[in-house]
């Protein structure tokens, strides 16, 4: 049974870079059947897609965040990562990683990690 | 940018049928997906490819599509179905979520 777990600092200062890692267990991140996503949810608000990556390294980003986002994959560690630069208070959110299936939706989610942007 | 529009809230009594709609111009060409999110929990996929139900999801959850609107139907609503529901689809720019609908079981 595949499980995803987010990790990273819970507090980031304004203008700095937010860095999170998602560790995949119970399955290989190198499977071509899946893509690996980041989604966030500001307090009391809805879900916002950040971007996703295939094991090959191909990436797709939300146009509204594209200039600040980098998603990468480390197949040797079975992990994928998110970097969001120049953060502001508006980036405060619960950040989720999720596994996506082609035409199958995002079927496995991490529990989420809260990131607060504050000095 | 592409948007998916959902009603902010839907209320039903236990045992009744709840219908949550999601509208978007690309829906005739792109599949829709539905997620259930309970407070403090991660979203759970309940419908994929407009109307397919993942294993483990109760049969009372169903999905349908007509033109630019997709609908999540919950038949015989139970108290445990009270949650936020999000539709999701895609366009050439990537993935997009609807704003979410809070389902209240009266």
Short mmCIF file of N, CA, C and O in Angstrom, two decimals, chain A residues 2-119:
data_model
loop_
_atom_site.label_atom_id
_atom_site.label_comp_id
_atom_site.label_asym_id
_atom_site.label_seq_id
_atom_site.Cartn_x
_atom_site.Cartn_y
_atom_site.Cartn_z
N UNK A 2 0.73 2.05 -1.02
CA UNK A 2 1.57 3.24 -1.16
C UNK A 2 1.17 4.29 -0.13
O UNK A 2 -0.03 4.53 0.10
N UNK A 3 2.17 4.88 0.48
CA UNK A 3 1.94 5.98 1.42
C UNK A 3 2.87 7.13 1.08
O UNK A 3 3.99 6.92 0.61
N UNK A 4 2.39 8.36 1.31
CA UNK A 4 3.17 9.56 1.06
C UNK A 4 3.29 10.34 2.37
O UNK A 4 2.32 10.42 3.14
N UNK A 5 4.45 10.91 2.61
CA UNK A 5 4.68 11.68 3.83
C UNK A 5 5.46 12.94 3.51
O UNK A 5 6.59 12.88 3.01
N UNK A 6 4.86 14.09 3.83
CA UNK A 6 5.53 15.37 3.64
C UNK A 6 6.45 15.68 4.82
O UNK A 6 6.16 15.30 5.96
N UNK A 7 7.54 16.38 4.54
CA UNK A 7 8.44 16.81 5.61
C UNK A 7 9.08 18.13 5.21
O UNK A 7 9.25 18.42 4.02
N UNK A 8 9.44 18.91 6.24
CA UNK A 8 10.09 20.19 5.99
C UNK A 8 9.77 21.16 7.10
O UNK A 8 8.97 20.87 8.00
N UNK A 9 10.40 22.34 7.05
CA UNK A 9 10.18 23.35 8.11
C UNK A 9 8.73 23.80 8.15
O UNK A 9 8.09 23.97 7.11
N UNK A 10 8.25 24.01 9.37
CA UNK A 10 6.89 24.50 9.55
C UNK A 10 6.80 26.02 9.56
O UNK A 10 5.70 26.56 9.49
N UNK A 11 7.95 26.67 9.64
CA UNK A 11 7.99 28.13 9.68
C UNK A 11 9.06 28.64 8.73
O UNK A 11 10.21 28.18 8.77
N UNK A 12 8.67 29.55 7.86
CA UNK A 12 9.58 30.14 6.89
C UNK A 12 9.45 31.66 6.96
O UNK A 12 8.32 32.18 7.08
N UNK A 13 10.57 32.35 6.87
CA UNK A 13 10.54 33.82 6.93
C UNK A 13 10.14 34.39 5.57
O UNK A 13 10.45 33.81 4.52
N UNK A 14 9.48 35.54 5.59
CA UNK A 14 9.14 36.20 4.31
C UNK A 14 10.38 36.44 3.47
O UNK A 14 11.46 36.72 4.01
N UNK A 15 10.22 36.30 2.18
CA UNK A 15 11.25 36.47 1.14
C UNK A 15 12.16 35.25 1.01
O UNK A 15 12.93 35.16 0.05
N UNK A 16 12.08 34.31 1.95
CA UNK A 16 12.92 33.13 1.85
C UNK A 16 12.27 32.06 0.97
O UNK A 16 11.20 32.26 0.41
N UNK A 17 12.94 30.91 0.86
CA UNK A 17 12.45 29.82 0.04
C UNK A 17 11.89 28.69 0.89
O UNK A 17 12.55 28.22 1.82
N UNK A 18 10.68 28.31 0.58
CA UNK A 18 10.01 27.19 1.25
C UNK A 18 10.47 25.90 0.57
O UNK A 18 10.45 25.80 -0.68
N UNK A 19 10.90 24.93 1.37
CA UNK A 19 11.37 23.66 0.81
C UNK A 19 10.68 22.50 1.52
O UNK A 19 10.75 22.39 2.75
N UNK A 20 10.03 21.64 0.77
CA UNK A 20 9.36 20.47 1.31
C UNK A 20 9.74 19.23 0.52
O UNK A 20 10.02 19.31 -0.68
N UNK A 21 9.72 18.10 1.20
CA UNK A 21 10.00 16.82 0.57
C UNK A 21 8.85 15.87 0.82
O UNK A 21 8.26 15.87 1.91
N UNK A 22 8.54 15.06 -0.16
CA UNK A 22 7.53 14.02 -0.04
C UNK A 22 8.20 12.66 -0.24
O UNK A 22 8.80 12.41 -1.30
N UNK A 23 8.13 11.83 0.78
CA UNK A 23 8.73 10.50 0.71
C UNK A 23 7.66 9.47 0.38
O UNK A 23 6.62 9.42 1.04
N UNK A 24 7.92 8.68 -0.65
CA UNK A 24 6.99 7.66 -1.11
C UNK A 24 7.42 6.31 -0.55
O UNK A 24 8.56 5.90 -0.74
N UNK A 25 6.52 5.62 0.12
CA UNK A 25 6.82 4.29 0.64
C UNK A 25 5.78 3.30 0.13
O UNK A 25 4.64 3.67 -0.16
N UNK A 26 6.20 2.04 0.02
CA UNK A 26 5.28 1.00 -0.43
C UNK A 26 5.14 0.91 -1.93
O UNK A 26 4.30 0.15 -2.43
N UNK A 27 5.92 1.67 -2.66
CA UNK A 27 5.86 1.66 -4.12
C UNK A 27 6.99 2.48 -4.68
O UNK A 27 7.62 3.27 -3.96
N UNK A 28 7.24 2.33 -5.97
CA UNK A 28 8.35 3.04 -6.60
C UNK A 28 7.88 4.32 -7.27
O UNK A 28 6.89 4.34 -8.02
N UNK A 29 8.63 5.39 -7.03
CA UNK A 29 8.33 6.67 -7.66
C UNK A 29 8.68 6.62 -9.15
O UNK A 29 8.27 7.49 -9.92
N UNK A 30 9.42 5.60 -9.56
CA UNK A 30 9.88 5.50 -10.95
C UNK A 30 8.87 4.86 -11.88
O UNK A 30 9.12 4.72 -13.07
N UNK A 31 7.72 4.46 -11.35
CA UNK A 31 6.70 3.86 -12.20
C UNK A 31 6.16 4.89 -13.18
O UNK A 31 5.77 5.99 -12.79
N UNK A 32 6.12 4.51 -14.43
CA UNK A 32 5.62 5.42 -15.45
C UNK A 32 4.12 5.62 -15.43
O UNK A 32 3.59 6.43 -16.19
N UNK A 33 3.45 4.89 -14.56
CA UNK A 33 1.99 4.99 -14.51
C UNK A 33 1.50 6.21 -13.74
O UNK A 33 0.31 6.52 -13.76
N UNK A 34 2.43 6.87 -13.03
CA UNK A 34 2.00 7.91 -12.09
C UNK A 34 2.69 9.24 -12.33
O UNK A 34 3.75 9.32 -12.94
N UNK A 35 2.06 10.28 -11.81
CA UNK A 35 2.72 11.56 -11.68
C UNK A 35 2.60 11.99 -10.22
O UNK A 35 1.78 11.46 -9.47
N UNK A 36 3.45 12.93 -9.82
CA UNK A 36 3.61 13.27 -8.41
C UNK A 36 3.37 14.75 -8.23
O UNK A 36 4.07 15.58 -8.79
N UNK A 37 2.35 15.06 -7.40
CA UNK A 37 1.83 16.43 -7.32
C UNK A 37 2.07 17.10 -5.98
O UNK A 37 2.21 16.43 -4.95
N UNK A 38 2.04 18.42 -6.02
CA UNK A 38 1.96 19.24 -4.83
C UNK A 38 0.69 20.09 -4.92
O UNK A 38 0.41 20.67 -5.98
N UNK A 39 -0.04 20.14 -3.83
CA UNK A 39 -1.28 20.92 -3.72
C UNK A 39 -1.21 21.63 -2.37
O UNK A 39 -0.67 21.10 -1.39
N UNK A 40 -1.78 22.83 -2.30
CA UNK A 40 -1.81 23.52 -1.01
C UNK A 40 -3.21 24.03 -0.71
O UNK A 40 -4.06 24.12 -1.59
N UNK A 41 -3.41 24.33 0.57
CA UNK A 41 -4.72 24.79 1.03
C UNK A 41 -4.51 25.86 2.11
O UNK A 41 -4.21 25.53 3.26
N UNK A 42 -4.69 27.13 1.77
CA UNK A 42 -4.59 28.19 2.78
C UNK A 42 -5.66 27.99 3.86
O UNK A 42 -6.70 27.37 3.60
N UNK A 43 -5.43 28.53 5.03
CA UNK A 43 -6.39 28.35 6.13
C UNK A 43 -7.79 28.77 5.73
O UNK A 43 -8.00 29.89 5.26
N UNK A 44 -8.75 27.87 5.90
CA UNK A 44 -10.15 28.19 5.63
C UNK A 44 -10.51 28.33 4.16
O UNK A 44 -11.62 28.75 3.84
N UNK A 45 -9.58 27.98 3.28
CA UNK A 45 -9.83 28.14 1.84
C UNK A 45 -9.78 26.81 1.11
O UNK A 45 -9.61 25.76 1.71
N UNK A 46 -9.91 26.87 -0.21
CA UNK A 46 -9.95 25.68 -1.02
C UNK A 46 -8.58 25.18 -1.45
O UNK A 46 -7.55 25.74 -1.08
N UNK A 47 -8.60 24.12 -2.25
CA UNK A 47 -7.38 23.50 -2.74
C UNK A 47 -6.81 24.27 -3.92
O UNK A 47 -7.55 24.74 -4.79
N UNK A 48 -5.50 24.38 -3.96
CA UNK A 48 -4.81 25.02 -5.08
C UNK A 48 -3.72 24.09 -5.59
O UNK A 48 -2.82 23.70 -4.82
N UNK A 49 -3.79 23.74 -6.85
CA UNK A 49 -2.76 22.92 -7.45
C UNK A 49 -1.49 23.73 -7.65
O UNK A 49 -1.54 24.84 -8.18
N UNK A 50 -0.35 23.19 -7.24
CA UNK A 50 0.93 23.88 -7.39
C UNK A 50 1.67 23.38 -8.63
O UNK A 50 2.20 24.16 -9.43
N UNK A 51 1.72 22.06 -8.79
CA UNK A 51 2.41 21.49 -9.94
C UNK A 51 2.62 20.01 -9.77
O UNK A 51 2.29 19.44 -8.72
N UNK A 52 3.14 19.37 -10.83
CA UNK A 52 3.47 17.96 -10.72
C UNK A 52 4.66 17.59 -11.59
O UNK A 52 5.07 18.36 -12.45
N UNK A 53 5.19 16.41 -11.30
CA UNK A 53 6.38 15.93 -11.99
C UNK A 53 6.22 14.45 -12.30
O UNK A 53 5.59 13.72 -11.55
N UNK A 54 6.75 14.05 -13.43
CA UNK A 54 6.84 12.64 -13.76
C UNK A 54 8.23 12.15 -13.34
O UNK A 54 9.16 12.94 -13.22
N UNK A 55 8.38 10.84 -13.19
CA UNK A 55 9.66 10.30 -12.73
C UNK A 55 10.78 10.67 -13.70
O UNK A 55 11.94 10.77 -13.33
N UNK A 56 10.40 10.92 -14.96
CA UNK A 56 11.40 11.29 -15.97
C UNK A 56 11.95 12.70 -15.74
O UNK A 56 12.98 13.07 -16.30
N UNK A 57 11.23 13.46 -14.91
CA UNK A 57 11.67 14.82 -14.63
C UNK A 57 10.83 15.88 -15.32
O UNK A 57 11.01 17.07 -15.05
N UNK A 58 9.92 15.49 -16.19
CA UNK A 58 9.03 16.47 -16.83
C UNK A 58 8.13 17.12 -15.79
O UNK A 58 7.57 16.42 -14.95
N UNK A 59 8.03 18.44 -15.87
CA UNK A 59 7.26 19.17 -14.86
C UNK A 59 6.17 20.03 -15.49
O UNK A 59 6.29 20.47 -16.64
N UNK A 60 5.13 20.26 -14.70
CA UNK A 60 4.01 21.12 -15.09
C UNK A 60 3.64 21.95 -13.87
O UNK A 60 3.43 21.40 -12.79
N UNK A 61 3.57 23.27 -14.05
CA UNK A 61 3.33 24.16 -12.92
C UNK A 61 2.09 25.01 -13.12
O UNK A 61 1.72 25.35 -14.25
N UNK A 62 1.47 25.38 -12.01
CA UNK A 62 0.38 26.34 -12.03
C UNK A 62 0.93 27.66 -12.60
O UNK A 62 1.91 28.20 -12.08
N UNK A 63 0.30 28.18 -13.64
CA UNK A 63 0.83 29.42 -14.25
C UNK A 63 0.98 30.57 -13.25
O UNK A 63 1.88 31.39 -13.39
N UNK A 64 0.10 30.61 -12.26
CA UNK A 64 0.15 31.72 -11.31
C UNK A 64 1.32 31.61 -10.35
O UNK A 64 1.67 32.58 -9.67
N UNK A 65 1.94 30.43 -10.25
CA UNK A 65 3.07 30.21 -9.34
C UNK A 65 4.36 29.87 -10.07
O UNK A 65 5.42 29.78 -9.45
N UNK A 66 4.26 29.70 -11.37
CA UNK A 66 5.36 29.13 -12.15
C UNK A 66 6.70 29.83 -11.96
O UNK A 66 7.75 29.18 -11.91
N UNK A 67 6.67 31.14 -11.80
CA UNK A 67 7.93 31.88 -11.69
C UNK A 67 8.65 31.61 -10.37
O UNK A 67 9.84 31.91 -10.23
N UNK A 68 7.96 31.04 -9.40
CA UNK A 68 8.55 30.83 -8.06
C UNK A 68 8.71 29.36 -7.68
O UNK A 68 9.25 29.05 -6.64
N UNK A 69 8.20 28.46 -8.51
CA UNK A 69 8.11 27.04 -8.13
C UNK A 69 9.13 26.18 -8.86
O UNK A 69 9.35 26.35 -10.07
N UNK A 70 9.72 25.24 -8.11
CA UNK A 70 10.53 24.19 -8.71
C UNK A 70 10.16 22.87 -8.04
O UNK A 70 10.18 22.77 -6.81
N UNK A 71 9.81 21.88 -8.84
CA UNK A 71 9.56 20.55 -8.34
C UNK A 71 10.59 19.61 -8.95
O UNK A 71 10.86 19.67 -10.15
N UNK A 72 11.19 18.80 -8.10
CA UNK A 72 12.22 17.88 -8.56
C UNK A 72 11.97 16.49 -7.99
O UNK A 72 11.19 16.32 -7.05
N UNK A 73 12.63 15.49 -8.57
CA UNK A 73 12.46 14.12 -8.13
C UNK A 73 13.82 13.48 -7.88
O UNK A 73 14.78 13.75 -8.61
N UNK A 74 13.90 12.69 -6.83
CA UNK A 74 15.10 11.92 -6.52
C UNK A 74 14.70 10.45 -6.47
O UNK A 74 14.21 9.97 -5.45
N UNK A 75 14.90 9.76 -7.58
CA UNK A 75 14.44 8.38 -7.65
C UNK A 75 15.25 7.48 -6.72
O UNK A 75 14.73 6.47 -6.24
N UNK A 76 16.49 7.83 -6.43
CA UNK A 76 17.31 6.99 -5.55
C UNK A 76 16.79 6.98 -4.13
O UNK A 76 16.99 6.03 -3.38
N UNK A 77 16.13 8.07 -3.75
CA UNK A 77 15.57 8.17 -2.39
C UNK A 77 14.05 7.96 -2.39
O UNK A 77 13.43 8.02 -1.34
N UNK A 78 13.48 7.76 -3.56
CA UNK A 78 12.02 7.62 -3.69
C UNK A 78 11.31 8.84 -3.11
O UNK A 78 10.32 8.72 -2.36
N UNK A 79 11.81 10.01 -3.48
CA UNK A 79 11.28 11.26 -2.97
C UNK A 79 11.07 12.26 -4.11
O UNK A 79 11.75 12.20 -5.14
N UNK A 80 10.17 13.19 -3.89
CA UNK A 80 10.09 14.36 -4.75
C UNK A 80 9.93 15.58 -3.86
O UNK A 80 9.49 15.48 -2.71
N UNK A 81 10.34 16.73 -4.40
CA UNK A 81 10.49 17.91 -3.57
C UNK A 81 9.85 19.13 -4.21
O UNK A 81 9.68 19.21 -5.43
N UNK A 82 9.54 20.09 -3.34
CA UNK A 82 8.97 21.37 -3.75
C UNK A 82 9.83 22.49 -3.22
O UNK A 82 10.21 22.47 -2.04
N UNK A 83 10.15 23.44 -4.06
CA UNK A 83 10.76 24.70 -3.62
C UNK A 83 9.90 25.84 -4.13
O UNK A 83 9.57 25.89 -5.32
N UNK A 84 9.56 26.74 -3.21
CA UNK A 84 8.77 27.92 -3.54
C UNK A 84 9.54 29.13 -3.03
O UNK A 84 9.74 29.28 -1.82
N UNK A 85 9.96 29.98 -3.94
CA UNK A 85 10.83 31.09 -3.57
C UNK A 85 10.06 32.36 -3.26
O UNK A 85 8.86 32.46 -3.55
N UNK A 86 10.73 33.28 -2.63
CA UNK A 86 10.19 34.61 -2.34
C UNK A 86 8.81 34.54 -1.69
O UNK A 86 7.86 35.18 -2.14
N UNK A 87 8.72 33.77 -0.63
CA UNK A 87 7.41 33.55 -0.01
C UNK A 87 6.93 34.79 0.74
O UNK A 87 7.72 35.62 1.21
N UNK A 88 5.61 34.89 0.83
CA UNK A 88 4.94 35.93 1.61
C UNK A 88 3.90 35.25 2.50
O UNK A 88 3.68 34.03 2.41
N UNK A 89 3.22 36.05 3.29
CA UNK A 89 2.19 35.50 4.17
C UNK A 89 1.12 34.75 3.38
O UNK A 89 0.49 33.83 3.89
N UNK A 90 0.90 35.15 2.14
CA UNK A 90 -0.11 34.50 1.30
C UNK A 90 0.24 33.05 0.97
O UNK A 90 -0.61 32.30 0.49
N UNK A 91 1.47 32.65 1.22
CA UNK A 91 1.89 31.27 0.97
C UNK A 91 1.68 30.38 2.19
O UNK A 91 1.98 29.18 2.14
N UNK A 92 1.20 30.95 3.28
CA UNK A 92 0.87 30.16 4.45
C UNK A 92 -0.27 29.20 4.12
O UNK A 92 -1.33 29.62 3.64
N UNK A 93 -0.04 27.92 4.35
CA UNK A 93 -1.03 26.92 3.93
C UNK A 93 -0.65 25.54 4.46
O UNK A 93 0.47 25.34 4.96
N UNK A 94 -1.58 24.62 4.33
CA UNK A 94 -1.26 23.20 4.46
C UNK A 94 -0.83 22.73 3.08
O UNK A 94 -1.53 22.96 2.09
N UNK A 95 0.33 22.11 3.02
CA UNK A 95 0.87 21.63 1.76
C UNK A 95 0.74 20.11 1.72
O UNK A 95 1.17 19.40 2.64
N UNK A 96 0.13 19.63 0.63
CA UNK A 96 -0.06 18.19 0.44
C UNK A 96 0.76 17.71 -0.75
O UNK A 96 0.86 18.40 -1.77
N UNK A 97 1.28 16.50 -0.63
CA UNK A 97 1.78 15.82 -1.82
C UNK A 97 0.80 14.70 -2.15
O UNK A 97 0.09 14.19 -1.26
N UNK A 98 0.73 14.34 -3.42
CA UNK A 98 -0.24 13.35 -3.85
C UNK A 98 0.27 12.59 -5.08
O UNK A 98 1.07 13.13 -5.86
N UNK A 99 -0.20 11.37 -5.23
CA UNK A 99 0.10 10.57 -6.41
C UNK A 99 -1.05 10.68 -7.39
O UNK A 99 -2.21 10.54 -7.01
N UNK A 100 -0.72 10.92 -8.63
CA UNK A 100 -1.74 11.00 -9.66
C UNK A 100 -1.62 9.85 -10.65
O UNK A 100 -0.51 9.37 -10.91
N UNK A 101 -2.74 9.44 -11.16
CA UNK A 101 -2.79 8.39 -12.17
C UNK A 101 -3.33 9.01 -13.45
O UNK A 101 -4.27 9.80 -13.40
N UNK A 102 -2.72 8.67 -14.59
CA UNK A 102 -3.21 9.22 -15.86
C UNK A 102 -4.70 8.92 -15.99
O UNK A 102 -5.12 7.77 -15.94
N UNK A 103 -5.48 9.98 -16.12
CA UNK A 103 -6.94 9.90 -16.22
C UNK A 103 -7.58 9.22 -15.01
O UNK A 103 -8.75 8.87 -15.03
N UNK A 104 -6.81 9.08 -13.93
CA UNK A 104 -7.35 8.40 -12.75
C UNK A 104 -7.46 9.28 -11.54
O UNK A 104 -7.90 8.84 -10.49
N UNK A 105 -7.07 10.53 -11.69
CA UNK A 105 -7.14 11.44 -10.55
C UNK A 105 -6.00 11.22 -9.56
O UNK A 105 -5.13 10.38 -9.76
N UNK A 106 -6.04 11.96 -8.48
CA UNK A 106 -5.01 11.85 -7.44
C UNK A 106 -5.53 10.92 -6.36
O UNK A 106 -6.40 11.30 -5.56
N UNK A 107 -5.01 9.70 -6.37
CA UNK A 107 -5.62 8.64 -5.58
C UNK A 107 -4.96 8.37 -4.23
O UNK A 107 -5.53 7.66 -3.41
N UNK A 108 -3.77 8.91 -4.03
CA UNK A 108 -3.11 8.75 -2.74
C UNK A 108 -2.55 10.11 -2.33
O UNK A 108 -1.87 10.76 -3.11
N UNK A 109 -2.85 10.50 -1.09
CA UNK A 109 -2.43 11.80 -0.59
C UNK A 109 -1.62 11.62 0.70
O UNK A 109 -1.88 10.70 1.47
N UNK A 110 -0.68 12.53 0.91
CA UNK A 110 -0.04 12.62 2.20
C UNK A 110 -0.98 13.26 3.20
O UNK A 110 -2.05 13.75 2.84
N UNK A 111 -0.59 13.26 4.46
CA UNK A 111 -1.45 13.81 5.50
C UNK A 111 -1.44 15.33 5.50
O UNK A 111 -2.31 15.97 6.11
N UNK A 112 -0.46 15.92 4.82
CA UNK A 112 -0.35 17.37 4.77
C UNK A 112 0.58 17.90 5.85
O UNK A 112 0.69 17.32 6.93
N UNK A 113 1.23 19.00 5.54
CA UNK A 113 2.10 19.66 6.51
C UNK A 113 1.82 21.15 6.48
O UNK A 113 1.67 21.74 5.40
N UNK A 114 1.72 21.75 7.65
CA UNK A 114 1.41 23.17 7.75
C UNK A 114 2.68 24.00 7.66
O UNK A 114 3.65 23.74 8.38
N UNK A 115 2.67 24.96 6.77
CA UNK A 115 3.79 25.89 6.63
C UNK A 115 3.27 27.29 6.88
O UNK A 115 2.32 27.74 6.24
N UNK A 116 3.90 27.96 7.81
CA UNK A 116 3.54 29.33 8.14
C UNK A 116 4.67 30.25 7.70
O UNK A 116 5.85 29.98 7.98
N UNK A 117 4.31 31.32 7.01
CA UNK A 117 5.30 32.32 6.60
C UNK A 117 5.16 33.52 7.54
O UNK A 117 4.14 34.20 7.55
N UNK A 118 6.17 33.71 8.33
CA UNK A 118 6.15 34.78 9.31
C UNK A 118 7.57 35.09 9.78
O UNK A 118 8.41 34.19 9.85
N UNK A 119 7.78 36.35 10.11
CA UNK A 119 9.10 36.75 10.63
C UNK A 119 9.19 36.51 12.13
O UNK A 119 10.25 36.69 12.73
#
